[in-house]
CSV table of C-alpha atoms in Angstrom, one decimal:
chain,number,residue,atom,x,y,z
F,1,MET,CA,22.7,-21.5,22.4
F,2,ALA,CA,21.5,-17.9,21.8
F,3,VAL,CA,22.3,-16.3,18.4
F,4,LYS,CA,24.8,-13.5,18.8
F,5,ARG,CA,23.1,-10.1,18.3
F,6,ARG,CA,24.7,-8.1,15.5
F,7,LYS,CA,25.0,-4.3,15.6
F,8,VAL,CA,24.2,-2.2,12.6
F,9,LEU,CA,24.5,1.5,12.0
F,10,LEU,CA,21.9,3.1,9.9
F,11,ILE,CA,23.3,6.4,8.4
F,12,TYR,CA,20.7,8.7,7.0
F,13,CYS,CA,21.9,10.5,3.9
F,14,GLY,CA,18.7,11.4,2.3
F,15,GLY,CA,16.8,9.1,-0.1
F,16,VAL,CA,13.5,8.5,1.6
F,17,ASN,CA,10.7,10.6,0.3
F,18,LEU,CA,8.3,8.8,2.5
F,19,TRP,CA,9.8,10.5,5.5
F,20,PRO,CA,8.7,14.1,5.5
F,21,LYS,CA,11.2,16.6,6.8
F,22,PRO,CA,13.4,14.0,8.6
F,23,THR,CA,15.3,15.1,11.7
F,24,PRO,CA,17.7,13.1,14.0
F,25,LYS,CA,14.9,12.6,16.5
F,26,PHE,CA,12.5,11.5,13.8
F,27,LEU,CA,15.0,8.9,12.6
F,28,GLN,CA,15.6,7.6,16.1
F,29,GLN,CA,11.9,7.3,16.8
F,30,LEU,CA,11.2,5.7,13.5
F,31,VAL,CA,13.8,3.0,14.1
F,32,ARG,CA,12.4,2.5,17.6
F,33,ASP,CA,8.9,2.1,16.3
F,34,PHE,CA,10.0,-0.2,13.4
F,35,PHE,CA,10.7,-2.9,15.9
F,36,GLN,CA,11.0,-5.6,13.1
F,37,LEU,CA,14.5,-4.1,12.5
F,38,GLN,CA,15.4,-4.7,16.2
F,39,MET,CA,14.3,-8.3,15.8
F,40,VAL,CA,17.1,-9.0,13.4
F,41,ALA,CA,19.8,-6.7,14.8
F,42,ASP,CA,20.6,-3.9,17.2
F,43,VAL,CA,20.1,-0.9,15.0
F,44,ASP,CA,21.5,2.5,15.9
F,45,THR,CA,21.0,5.6,13.8
F,46,PHE,CA,23.2,8.5,12.6
F,47,PHE,CA,21.7,11.5,10.9
F,48,LEU,CA,24.3,12.6,8.4
F,49,TRP,CA,22.5,14.7,5.8
F,50,PRO,CA,18.9,15.5,5.0
F,51,GLY,CA,19.2,16.6,1.4
F,52,GLN,CA,18.4,15.1,-2.0
F,53,GLY,CA,20.8,13.1,-4.1
F,54,ALA,CA,20.9,15.8,-6.8
F,55,ASP,CA,22.4,18.1,-4.2
F,56,ILE,CA,25.0,15.8,-2.7
F,57,ASN,CA,28.5,17.1,-2.6
F,58,PHE,CA,32.0,16.2,-1.6
F,59,THR,CA,31.6,17.4,1.9
F,60,VAL,CA,28.9,14.8,2.5
F,61,TRP,CA,31.2,12.1,1.0
F,62,LYS,CA,34.0,13.1,3.4
F,63,LYS,CA,31.6,13.1,6.3
F,64,LEU,CA,30.3,9.7,5.3
F,65,VAL,CA,33.8,8.2,5.1
F,66,LYS,CA,34.7,9.6,8.5
F,67,THR,CA,31.5,8.3,10.1
F,68,ILE,CA,32.0,4.8,8.9
F,69,ALA,CA,35.7,4.7,9.5
F,70,SER,CA,35.2,5.9,13.1
F,71,GLN,CA,32.6,3.3,13.8
F,72,VAL,CA,33.9,0.3,12.0
F,73,LYS,CA,35.0,-1.5,15.2
F,74,LYS,CA,31.7,-0.9,16.9
F,75,TYR,CA,29.3,-2.2,14.2
F,76,ASP,CA,29.0,-5.4,12.2
F,77,GLY,CA,27.5,-3.6,9.2
F,78,PHE,CA,26.4,-0.2,7.8
F,79,ILE,CA,23.3,0.9,6.0
F,80,VAL,CA,23.4,4.2,4.1
F,81,THR,CA,20.1,5.6,2.8
F,82,HIS,CA,20.8,7.6,-0.3
F,83,SER,CA,18.6,9.0,-3.1
F,84,LEU,CA,18.9,7.3,-6.5
F,85,ASP,CA,20.5,10.4,-7.9
F,86,HIS,CA,24.3,10.2,-7.9
F,87,VAL,CA,24.3,7.0,-5.7
F,88,LEU,CA,26.4,5.3,-8.3
F,89,PHE,CA,29.1,8.0,-7.7
F,90,THR,CA,28.8,8.0,-3.9
F,91,ALA,CA,28.8,4.3,-3.5
F,92,ALA,CA,31.8,3.8,-5.9
F,93,MET,CA,33.8,6.5,-4.1
F,94,ILE,CA,33.0,5.0,-0.7
F,95,SER,CA,34.3,1.7,-2.1
F,96,PHE,CA,37.6,3.3,-3.0
F,97,LEU,CA,38.0,5.3,0.2
F,98,LEU,CA,37.1,2.4,2.5
F,99,GLN,CA,38.9,-0.6,1.1
F,100,ASN,CA,38.9,-4.1,2.6
F,101,LEU,CA,36.9,-2.8,5.5
F,102,GLY,CA,35.8,-6.3,6.4
F,103,LYS,CA,32.2,-5.1,7.0
F,104,PRO,CA,29.3,-4.8,4.6
F,105,ILE,CA,28.1,-1.3,3.6
F,106,ILE,CA,24.7,-1.3,2.0
F,107,PHE,CA,23.3,1.6,0.0
F,108,THR,CA,19.5,1.6,-0.1
F,109,GLY,CA,16.6,4.0,-0.2
F,110,GLN,CA,13.2,4.5,-1.6
F,111,ILE,CA,12.9,4.0,-5.3
F,112,GLY,CA,11.2,6.5,-7.5
F,113,ARG,CA,7.4,7.0,-7.7
F,114,LYS,CA,7.0,5.7,-11.2
F,115,ILE,CA,8.8,2.5,-10.3
F,116,TYR,CA,7.0,2.3,-7.0
F,117,GLN,CA,3.6,2.4,-8.7
F,118,ALA,CA,4.6,-0.6,-10.8
F,119,MET,CA,4.9,-2.7,-7.7
F,120,PRO,CA,1.6,-4.0,-6.5
F,121,LEU,CA,3.1,-6.4,-4.0
F,122,LYS,CA,3.3,-5.4,-0.4
F,123,SER,CA,6.5,-7.3,-0.1
F,124,MET,CA,8.3,-4.7,-2.2
F,125,LEU,CA,7.6,-1.7,0.1
F,126,PHE,CA,10.4,0.4,1.4
F,127,GLU,CA,10.0,-1.0,4.9
F,128,THR,CA,10.6,-4.5,3.6
F,129,ASN,CA,13.7,-3.2,1.7
F,130,LEU,CA,15.0,-1.6,4.9
F,131,LEU,CA,14.4,-4.8,6.8
F,132,ASN,CA,16.2,-6.8,4.1
F,133,ALA,CA,19.0,-4.3,4.2
F,134,THR,CA,19.4,-4.8,7.9
F,135,VAL,CA,19.6,-8.5,7.6
F,136,LEU,CA,22.1,-8.1,4.7
F,137,ALA,CA,24.2,-5.8,7.0
F,138,THR,CA,24.4,-8.7,9.5
F,139,SER,CA,25.4,-11.2,6.9
F,140,ASN,CA,28.9,-12.6,6.5
F,141,PHE,CA,30.4,-10.6,3.6
F,142,CYS,CA,32.6,-7.6,3.0
F,143,GLU,CA,31.4,-5.5,0.1
F,144,THR,CA,29.9,-2.1,-0.6
F,145,VAL,CA,26.7,-2.9,-2.4
F,146,LEU,CA,23.6,-1.3,-3.9
F,147,PHE,CA,20.3,-2.7,-2.7
F,148,TYR,CA,17.4,-0.8,-4.1
F,149,GLY,CA,15.3,-3.7,-5.4
F,150,PRO,CA,15.5,-7.5,-5.2
F,151,ARG,CA,19.1,-7.5,-6.6
F,152,ILE,CA,22.2,-7.0,-4.5
F,153,ILE,CA,24.9,-5.4,-6.7
F,154,ARG,CA,28.5,-4.5,-6.1
F,155,ALA,CA,28.7,-0.7,-5.9
F,156,THR,CA,31.5,-0.4,-8.4
F,157,ARG,CA,29.6,-2.5,-10.9
F,158,GLY,CA,26.3,-0.8,-10.7
F,159,GLN,CA,24.6,0.6,-13.8
F,160,TRP,CA,21.2,2.0,-14.6
F,161,ASP,CA,18.7,-0.6,-15.8
F,162,TYR,CA,16.0,1.3,-17.6
F,163,SER,CA,14.4,-2.0,-18.7
F,164,SER,CA,13.4,-3.0,-15.2
F,165,GLU,CA,10.4,-1.6,-13.5
F,166,LEU,CA,11.3,-3.1,-10.1
F,167,ASP,CA,15.0,-2.5,-9.8
F,168,PRO,CA,16.8,0.6,-10.9
F,169,PHE,CA,20.2,-1.0,-11.2
F,170,SER,CA,21.8,-4.0,-12.7
F,171,SER,CA,25.3,-5.4,-12.5
F,172,TRP,CA,27.8,-4.5,-15.2
F,173,GLN,CA,29.8,-7.4,-16.6
F,174,MET,CA,29.3,-9.7,-13.7
F,175,ASN,CA,26.5,-11.5,-11.9
F,176,LYS,CA,24.6,-9.9,-9.2
F,177,LEU,CA,25.9,-10.7,-5.7
F,178,GLY,CA,22.6,-11.9,-4.5
F,179,ASN,CA,18.9,-11.4,-4.4
F,180,THR,CA,15.8,-11.4,-2.2
F,181,GLN,CA,13.6,-13.7,-4.2
F,182,PHE,CA,13.5,-16.4,-1.5
F,183,SER,CA,14.8,-14.6,1.5
F,184,LEU,CA,18.3,-13.2,1.2
F,185,SER,CA,20.8,-15.3,-0.7
F,186,LEU,CA,24.3,-14.4,-1.6
F,187,SER,CA,26.2,-15.7,-4.6
F,188,LYS,CA,29.6,-17.3,-4.7
F,189,GLU,CA,31.1,-14.1,-6.1
F,190,VAL,CA,30.6,-12.3,-2.9
F,191,ARG,CA,33.7,-11.5,-1.0
F,192,ARG,CA,33.5,-13.0,2.4
F,193,LYS,CA,36.8,-12.1,3.9
F,194,THR,CA,39.3,-9.3,3.2
F,195,THR,CA,42.7,-8.4,4.6
F,196,GLY,CA,44.7,-5.2,4.5
F,197,LYS,CA,42.1,-2.7,5.5
F,198,LYS,CA,42.9,0.7,3.9
F,199,ILE,CA,41.1,3.9,4.7
F,200,PHE,CA,41.5,7.1,2.7
F,201,PHE,CA,40.1,10.4,3.5
F,202,ASP,CA,41.2,12.4,0.5
F,203,PHE,CA,40.3,12.5,-3.1
F,204,CYS,CA,40.8,15.1,-5.7
F,205,HIS,CA,37.6,17.0,-6.5
F,206,ASN,CA,39.1,19.6,-8.8
F,207,ILE,CA,38.4,17.8,-12.0
F,208,LYS,CA,36.5,18.7,-15.1
F,209,ILE,CA,34.0,16.2,-16.5
F,210,LEU,CA,33.3,16.4,-20.2
F,211,HIS,CA,30.5,14.7,-22.2
F,212,PRO,CA,31.3,15.6,-25.8
F,213,TYR,CA,28.8,15.7,-28.6
F,214,PRO,CA,29.1,16.8,-32.3
F,215,ASN,CA,30.4,20.3,-32.6
F,216,PHE,CA,31.2,20.3,-28.9
F,217,THR,CA,33.1,23.4,-27.8
F,218,LEU,CA,35.9,22.6,-25.5
F,219,PRO,CA,36.2,24.8,-22.4
F,220,TYR,CA,39.3,27.0,-22.7
F,221,ASP,CA,40.4,26.9,-19.1
F,222,LEU,CA,41.0,23.2,-18.6
F,223,GLU,CA,44.5,23.7,-17.2
F,224,LYS,CA,43.0,25.2,-14.0
F,225,TYR,CA,41.8,21.8,-13.1
F,226,GLU,CA,43.9,18.9,-11.7
F,227,GLY,CA,42.4,16.4,-14.1
F,228,VAL,CA,39.9,16.0,-16.9
F,229,ALA,CA,37.5,13.0,-17.4
F,230,VAL,CA,36.0,12.5,-20.8
F,231,LYS,CA,33.1,10.2,-21.5
F,232,GLY,CA,32.5,7.9,-24.3
F,233,PHE,CA,34.6,7.6,-27.4
F,234,LEU,CA,34.8,4.3,-29.3
F,235,GLU,CA,37.4,4.7,-32.1
F,236,LYS,CA,39.7,7.5,-31.0
F,237,PRO,CA,40.7,8.7,-27.5
F,238,LEU,CA,40.0,12.3,-28.2
F,239,PRO,CA,38.9,14.6,-31.1
F,240,GLU,CA,41.6,16.4,-33.1
F,241,ASN,CA,40.9,19.8,-31.5
F,242,PHE,CA,41.4,18.5,-28.0
F,243,PRO,CA,44.3,20.6,-26.6
F,244,LYS,CA,47.5,19.1,-25.3
F,245,LEU,CA,47.2,19.4,-21.6
F,246,LYS,CA,49.8,19.0,-18.9
F,247,ILE,CA,47.2,17.6,-16.5
F,248,PRO,CA,46.0,13.9,-16.7
F,249,VAL,CA,43.1,13.2,-19.0
F,250,LEU,CA,41.0,10.2,-18.3
F,251,VAL,CA,39.0,8.9,-21.3
F,252,HIS,CA,36.3,6.4,-20.6
F,253,SER,CA,35.3,4.2,-23.6
F,254,LEU,CA,33.6,1.0,-24.3
F,255,THR,CA,36.6,-0.3,-26.3
F,256,GLU,CA,40.3,-0.5,-25.7
F,257,LEU,CA,41.8,2.6,-27.1
F,258,PRO,CA,45.5,3.5,-27.6
F,259,TYR,CA,46.9,6.1,-25.3
F,260,LYS,CA,49.7,8.6,-25.4
F,261,ASN,CA,51.3,11.3,-23.3
F,262,ASN,CA,49.1,12.1,-20.4
F,263,ILE,CA,45.9,10.4,-21.7
F,264,ILE,CA,44.6,7.4,-19.7
F,265,THR,CA,42.0,5.3,-21.3
F,266,VAL,CA,39.8,2.9,-19.5
F,267,SER,CA,37.2,0.5,-20.9
F,268,ASN,CA,37.0,-2.1,-18.2
F,269,CYS,CA,34.7,-0.4,-15.6
F,270,THR,CA,31.6,1.8,-15.6
F,271,TRP,CA,31.8,5.5,-16.2
F,272,GLU,CA,30.9,6.4,-12.6
F,273,THR,CA,33.5,4.0,-11.2
F,274,ALA,CA,36.1,5.4,-13.6
F,275,VAL,CA,35.5,9.0,-12.5
F,276,THR,CA,35.5,8.3,-8.8
F,277,LYS,CA,38.5,6.0,-9.1
F,278,PHE,CA,40.3,8.8,-11.0
F,279,MET,CA,39.5,11.3,-8.3
F,280,TRP,CA,40.8,8.9,-5.7
F,281,ALA,CA,43.9,8.1,-7.7
F,282,LEU,CA,44.8,11.8,-8.2
F,283,ALA,CA,45.0,12.1,-4.4
F,284,GLN,CA,47.6,9.3,-4.4
F,285,THR,CA,49.8,10.5,-7.2
F,286,ARG,CA,50.1,12.9,-10.2
F,287,ASP,CA,52.6,10.8,-12.1
F,288,ILE,CA,51.0,9.6,-15.3
F,289,LYS,CA,52.6,6.2,-15.3
F,290,LYS,CA,51.5,5.5,-11.7
F,291,LEU,CA,48.1,6.9,-12.4
F,292,ARG,CA,47.7,4.6,-15.5
F,293,LYS,CA,48.8,1.7,-13.3
F,294,ILE,CA,46.3,2.5,-10.6
F,295,MET,CA,43.5,2.8,-13.1
F,296,GLN,CA,44.3,-0.7,-14.5
F,297,THR,CA,44.6,-2.3,-11.0
F,298,ASN,CA,41.7,-4.0,-9.5
F,299,TYR,CA,41.2,-2.8,-5.9
F,300,VAL,CA,37.6,-3.5,-5.0
F,301,GLY,CA,36.4,-5.8,-7.7
F,302,GLU,CA,35.6,-2.9,-10.0
F,303,LEU,CA,37.3,-4.1,-13.1
F,304,LYS,CA,36.0,-6.6,-15.6
R,1,MET,CA,-4.3,-24.2,2.0
R,2,LYS,CA,-0.5,-23.9,1.9
R,3,VAL,CA,1.8,-23.5,4.9
R,4,TYR,CA,5.5,-22.9,5.2
R,5,LEU,CA,6.6,-25.2,8.0
R,6,ILE,CA,9.9,-24.7,9.7
R,7,ASP,CA,10.3,-27.3,12.4
R,8,PRO,CA,13.2,-29.8,12.2
R,9,ILE,CA,12.2,-31.2,15.6
R,10,ASN,CA,8.6,-32.4,15.3
R,11,SER,CA,8.8,-34.3,12.0
R,12,ARG,CA,5.4,-36.0,12.5
R,13,LEU,CA,3.7,-32.6,12.0
R,14,LEU,CA,4.4,-32.8,8.3
R,15,PHE,CA,2.5,-36.0,7.9
R,16,LEU,CA,-0.4,-34.7,10.1
R,17,LEU,CA,-0.8,-31.6,8.0
R,18,LYS,CA,-0.7,-33.5,4.8
R,19,LYS,CA,-3.4,-35.8,6.2
R,20,MET,CA,-5.5,-32.7,6.9
R,21,GLY,CA,-5.2,-31.7,3.2
R,22,VAL,CA,-2.7,-29.0,4.0
R,23,GLU,CA,0.1,-28.5,1.5
R,24,CYS,CA,3.4,-28.0,3.2
R,25,LEU,CA,6.4,-26.2,2.0
R,26,THR,CA,9.5,-27.0,4.1
R,27,LYS,CA,12.5,-25.9,2.1
R,28,LYS,CA,13.4,-23.3,-0.5
R,29,GLU,CA,13.4,-25.9,-3.2
R,30,ASP,CA,9.6,-26.3,-2.6
R,31,PHE,CA,9.0,-22.7,-3.7
R,32,ALA,CA,8.1,-21.9,-7.3
R,33,SER,CA,10.5,-19.8,-9.3
R,34,SER,CA,8.7,-17.4,-11.6
R,35,PRO,CA,10.0,-16.5,-15.0
R,36,HIS,CA,9.7,-13.0,-13.8
R,37,GLN,CA,11.9,-13.7,-10.9
R,38,ILE,CA,12.0,-10.3,-9.4
R,39,LEU,CA,8.3,-10.0,-9.5
R,40,PHE,CA,7.4,-13.0,-7.6
R,41,SER,CA,7.2,-12.6,-3.9
R,42,PHE,CA,8.3,-15.4,-1.6
R,43,PHE,CA,5.7,-14.6,1.0
R,44,GLU,CA,2.9,-14.7,-1.6
R,45,GLN,CA,3.4,-18.4,-2.1
R,46,PHE,CA,1.9,-19.6,1.2
R,47,ASP,CA,-1.1,-18.8,3.3
R,48,ALA,CA,0.5,-19.2,6.8
R,49,LEU,CA,3.8,-19.7,8.5
R,50,ILE,CA,4.4,-22.3,11.2
R,51,VAL,CA,7.7,-22.0,13.1
R,52,GLU,CA,9.4,-23.9,15.9
R,53,ALA,CA,11.3,-21.1,17.7
R,54,THR,CA,12.8,-22.4,20.9
R,55,GLN,CA,16.2,-21.4,19.7
R,56,PRO,CA,15.5,-18.9,17.0
R,57,THR,CA,18.2,-18.5,14.3
R,58,GLN,CA,18.8,-15.3,12.4
R,59,GLU,CA,16.8,-16.7,9.5
R,60,ILE,CA,13.8,-17.4,11.8
R,61,MET,CA,13.9,-13.9,13.3
R,62,TYR,CA,14.0,-12.5,9.8
R,63,LEU,CA,11.0,-14.6,8.6
R,64,LEU,CA,9.0,-13.7,11.7
R,65,ALA,CA,9.9,-10.0,11.2
R,66,GLN,CA,8.7,-10.2,7.5
R,67,ALA,CA,5.6,-12.1,8.6
R,68,ILE,CA,4.6,-9.2,10.9
R,69,LEU,CA,5.3,-6.7,8.1
R,70,GLN,CA,3.2,-8.8,5.6
R,71,GLY,CA,0.5,-9.6,8.1
R,72,LYS,CA,0.9,-13.2,7.4
R,73,PRO,CA,-1.0,-15.6,9.8
R,74,THR,CA,1.8,-17.3,11.8
R,75,LEU,CA,2.0,-19.9,14.5
R,76,CYS,CA,5.2,-19.7,16.5
R,77,TYR,CA,5.7,-22.4,19.2
R,78,TYR,CA,8.5,-23.1,21.6
R,79,GLN,CA,9.3,-25.9,24.1
R,80,LYS,CA,7.6,-25.4,27.5
R,81,ASN,CA,10.0,-23.9,30.1
R,82,ARG,CA,12.4,-22.8,27.4
R,83,GLU,CA,10.8,-19.5,26.4
R,84,PRO,CA,12.7,-17.4,23.8
R,85,ARG,CA,12.1,-14.3,25.9
R,86,GLN,CA,13.6,-11.7,23.7
R,87,LEU,CA,11.7,-13.0,20.6
R,88,LEU,CA,8.4,-13.3,22.6
R,89,GLY,CA,8.9,-9.7,23.7
R,90,PHE,CA,8.7,-8.7,20.0
R,91,LEU,CA,5.9,-11.1,19.0
R,92,ARG,CA,3.6,-10.0,21.8
R,93,ARG,CA,3.5,-6.4,20.6
R,94,PRO,CA,0.1,-5.1,19.2
R,95,GLU,CA,1.6,-4.8,15.7
R,96,ALA,CA,2.2,-8.6,15.7
R,97,LYS,CA,-1.4,-9.6,16.1
R,98,ASN,CA,-1.2,-12.0,13.2
R,99,ILE,CA,1.2,-14.1,15.2
R,100,ILE,CA,0.0,-16.8,17.7
R,101,THR,CA,2.6,-17.9,20.2
R,102,LYS,CA,2.3,-21.1,22.2
R,103,ALA,CA,4.4,-23.2,24.6
R,104,TYR,CA,4.3,-26.9,23.7
R,105,THR,CA,5.2,-30.3,24.9
R,106,ARG,CA,5.5,-33.5,22.9
R,107,ASN,CA,1.9,-34.3,23.9
R,108,THR,CA,0.4,-31.0,23.0
R,109,ILE,CA,2.1,-30.0,19.8
R,110,GLU,CA,-0.2,-31.6,17.4
R,111,ASN,CA,-3.3,-30.1,19.0
R,112,ILE,CA,-1.7,-26.7,18.9
R,113,VAL,CA,-1.0,-27.1,15.1
R,114,LEU,CA,-4.5,-28.6,14.5
R,115,SER,CA,-6.1,-25.8,16.4
R,116,PHE,CA,-4.2,-23.2,14.3
R,117,ILE,CA,-5.2,-24.8,11.1
R,118,ASN,CA,-8.8,-24.9,12.2
R,119,ILE,CA,-8.7,-21.2,13.1
R,120,LEU,CA,-7.4,-20.5,9.6
R,121,SER,CA,-10.0,-22.7,8.1
R,122,GLY,CA,-12.7,-20.9,10.1
R,123,THR,CA,-12.1,-17.6,8.3
R,124,ARG,CA,-13.8,-17.0,5.0
R,125,ARG,CA,-10.5,-16.8,3.2
R,126,PHE,CA,-9.4,-20.3,4.1
R,127,LYS,CA,-12.7,-22.1,4.3
R,128,GLU,CA,-12.6,-25.3,2.3
R,129,LYS,CA,-14.9,-25.3,-0.6
R,130,PRO,CA,-17.3,-28.3,-0.8
R,131,THR,CA,-16.7,-30.1,-4.1
R,132,ILE,CA,-18.0,-33.6,-3.5
R,133,ARG,CA,-21.5,-34.3,-4.7
R,134,PHE,CA,-23.6,-36.3,-2.2
R,135,THR,CA,-27.2,-37.2,-2.8
R,136,LEU,CA,-29.3,-37.5,0.4
R,137,ARG,CA,-33.0,-38.5,0.4
R,138,LEU,CA,-35.0,-36.9,3.2
R,139,THR,CA,-38.3,-37.6,4.9
R,140,SER,CA,-40.8,-34.8,4.6
R,141,ALA,CA,-40.5,-34.2,8.3
R,142,ILE,CA,-36.8,-33.6,8.0
R,143,GLU,CA,-37.3,-31.3,5.1
R,144,ARG,CA,-39.9,-29.3,7.1
R,145,TYR,CA,-37.5,-29.0,10.0
R,146,LEU,CA,-34.7,-27.8,7.7
R,147,ASN,CA,-36.9,-25.2,6.0
R,148,TRP,CA,-38.0,-23.9,9.5
R,149,LYS,CA,-34.4,-23.9,10.8
R,150,ILE,CA,-32.9,-21.7,8.0
R,151,GLN,CA,-35.8,-19.2,8.0
R,152,GLY,CA,-34.5,-15.7,8.3
R,153,LYS,CA,-30.9,-16.8,8.1
R,154,ASP,CA,-28.6,-16.3,5.1
R,155,ILE,CA,-27.7,-20.0,4.7
R,156,THR,CA,-28.9,-22.8,2.6
R,157,LYS,CA,-30.2,-26.2,3.9
R,158,ALA,CA,-27.0,-27.7,2.6
R,159,ASP,CA,-24.9,-25.2,4.5
R,160,PHE,CA,-26.7,-26.0,7.7
R,161,LEU,CA,-26.2,-29.7,7.2
R,162,ARG,CA,-22.5,-29.2,6.5
R,163,GLU,CA,-22.1,-27.1,9.7
R,164,MET,CA,-23.8,-29.8,11.7
R,165,VAL,CA,-21.4,-32.4,10.4
R,166,GLU,CA,-18.4,-30.2,11.0
R,167,LYS,CA,-19.5,-29.8,14.7
R,168,GLU,CA,-19.7,-33.5,15.0
R,169,ILE,CA,-16.3,-33.9,13.5
R,170,ASN,CA,-14.8,-31.5,16.1
R,171,LYS,CA,-16.6,-33.2,19.0
R,172,ASP,CA,-15.7,-36.8,18.0
R,173,GLU,CA,-12.7,-37.6,20.2
R,174,LYS,CA,-12.2,-41.0,18.7
R,175,TYR,CA,-11.9,-39.6,15.3
R,176,GLN,CA,-9.6,-36.8,16.4
R,177,ALA,CA,-7.4,-39.5,18.0
R,178,GLU,CA,-7.5,-41.5,14.7
R,179,LEU,CA,-6.2,-38.4,12.9
R,180,LYS,CA,-3.3,-38.0,15.3
R,181,LYS,CA,-2.3,-41.7,14.9
R,182,GLY,CA,-1.3,-41.1,11.4
């Protein structure tokens, strides 16, 4: 009995320095020539954006969501190439905007030069990574994941791993979802089935992000934003001189902190996930109690 | 030499290969786990891949795709008159020159595998190293002949004698049949 051919959409969103000046035609030709991809799946391409991760913006995010949402019935899985820069934000936001899609979405790309030079093994080249990502996109699971090295990591649990020379990310407060040590293997924590598909196209991008430091001067015009996200206190939600704002204020901390008024504290997810979830939540409601509840509810396996 | 053998149908092959001195890995548990797990490459652990691919599964397609990328010597065989056409279309491309494809029957499968192993052994990389000491007394006539035979060639008398014996081994049909009996 012949194995049913799976269909995968490869969405180019930057992230491959090996490909000089990529164009839609170049991408199609490359996939045609890289026939090993076609051995494991029928791979189509979509050229979304040619830029670098440092330049990624909300328009690209919206286009990415629309592209995947419009093609979800046609394809069994999706691969998104993305630079390492800001991929934690992009992948987390996609997780919230495309909930319970029932199909895998794999973020991958070429990892940086310094890391690349530390890998003498031919098996770790980008082509191998793309082949592995294609096989992963045909596998039976329903998650948005990061796949830049041997580890497969839930997008909303990704964190930078500066100790590893071979994989830029590790999994925050949970095991990795799988690896490619001996071919592809997925762990028990992987979500295989989902119900209640929800697709969102909106998120609030008018928020101010603050990274305080000693003697930090607060911006005076915070009220012009629709929300503020503050990174990293341990003992107190906010410094004494922080103004009382009418807009919601998200404080990300490593410990449980008390909250009051319109301050929402989170300590049970990564910073990138907290910010993107906040942006998504602000598009659903501006009521502080409801916002607080959303931030404490587990939607895509993002919370510890 | 180590091979990764994926053939649930022809179980005798495992015994045949072991008799030839070939180490066989047949399941994931056979592979070593390095303390630096993410450093260790699965494909680095064997010299060649042997796959039965009459009805290729997704895993087999993936392994063959990786084998092409890695340039790993691979033997891919399928039952005669049951060609996996789509797979063969990929494997017969110029980029897949490291892959040998063969149709087989119950009577020919062992020769196909033996031939593949011999091809691998014939390359410098996989040639078996002589390790067994054997003292042979020669007549002066034989010694003169050997000295004359290797003149101008970059081999030793011992190499020449080993090559002669290996040719005899390959020609000896009774011995080859004995190997197949298991």
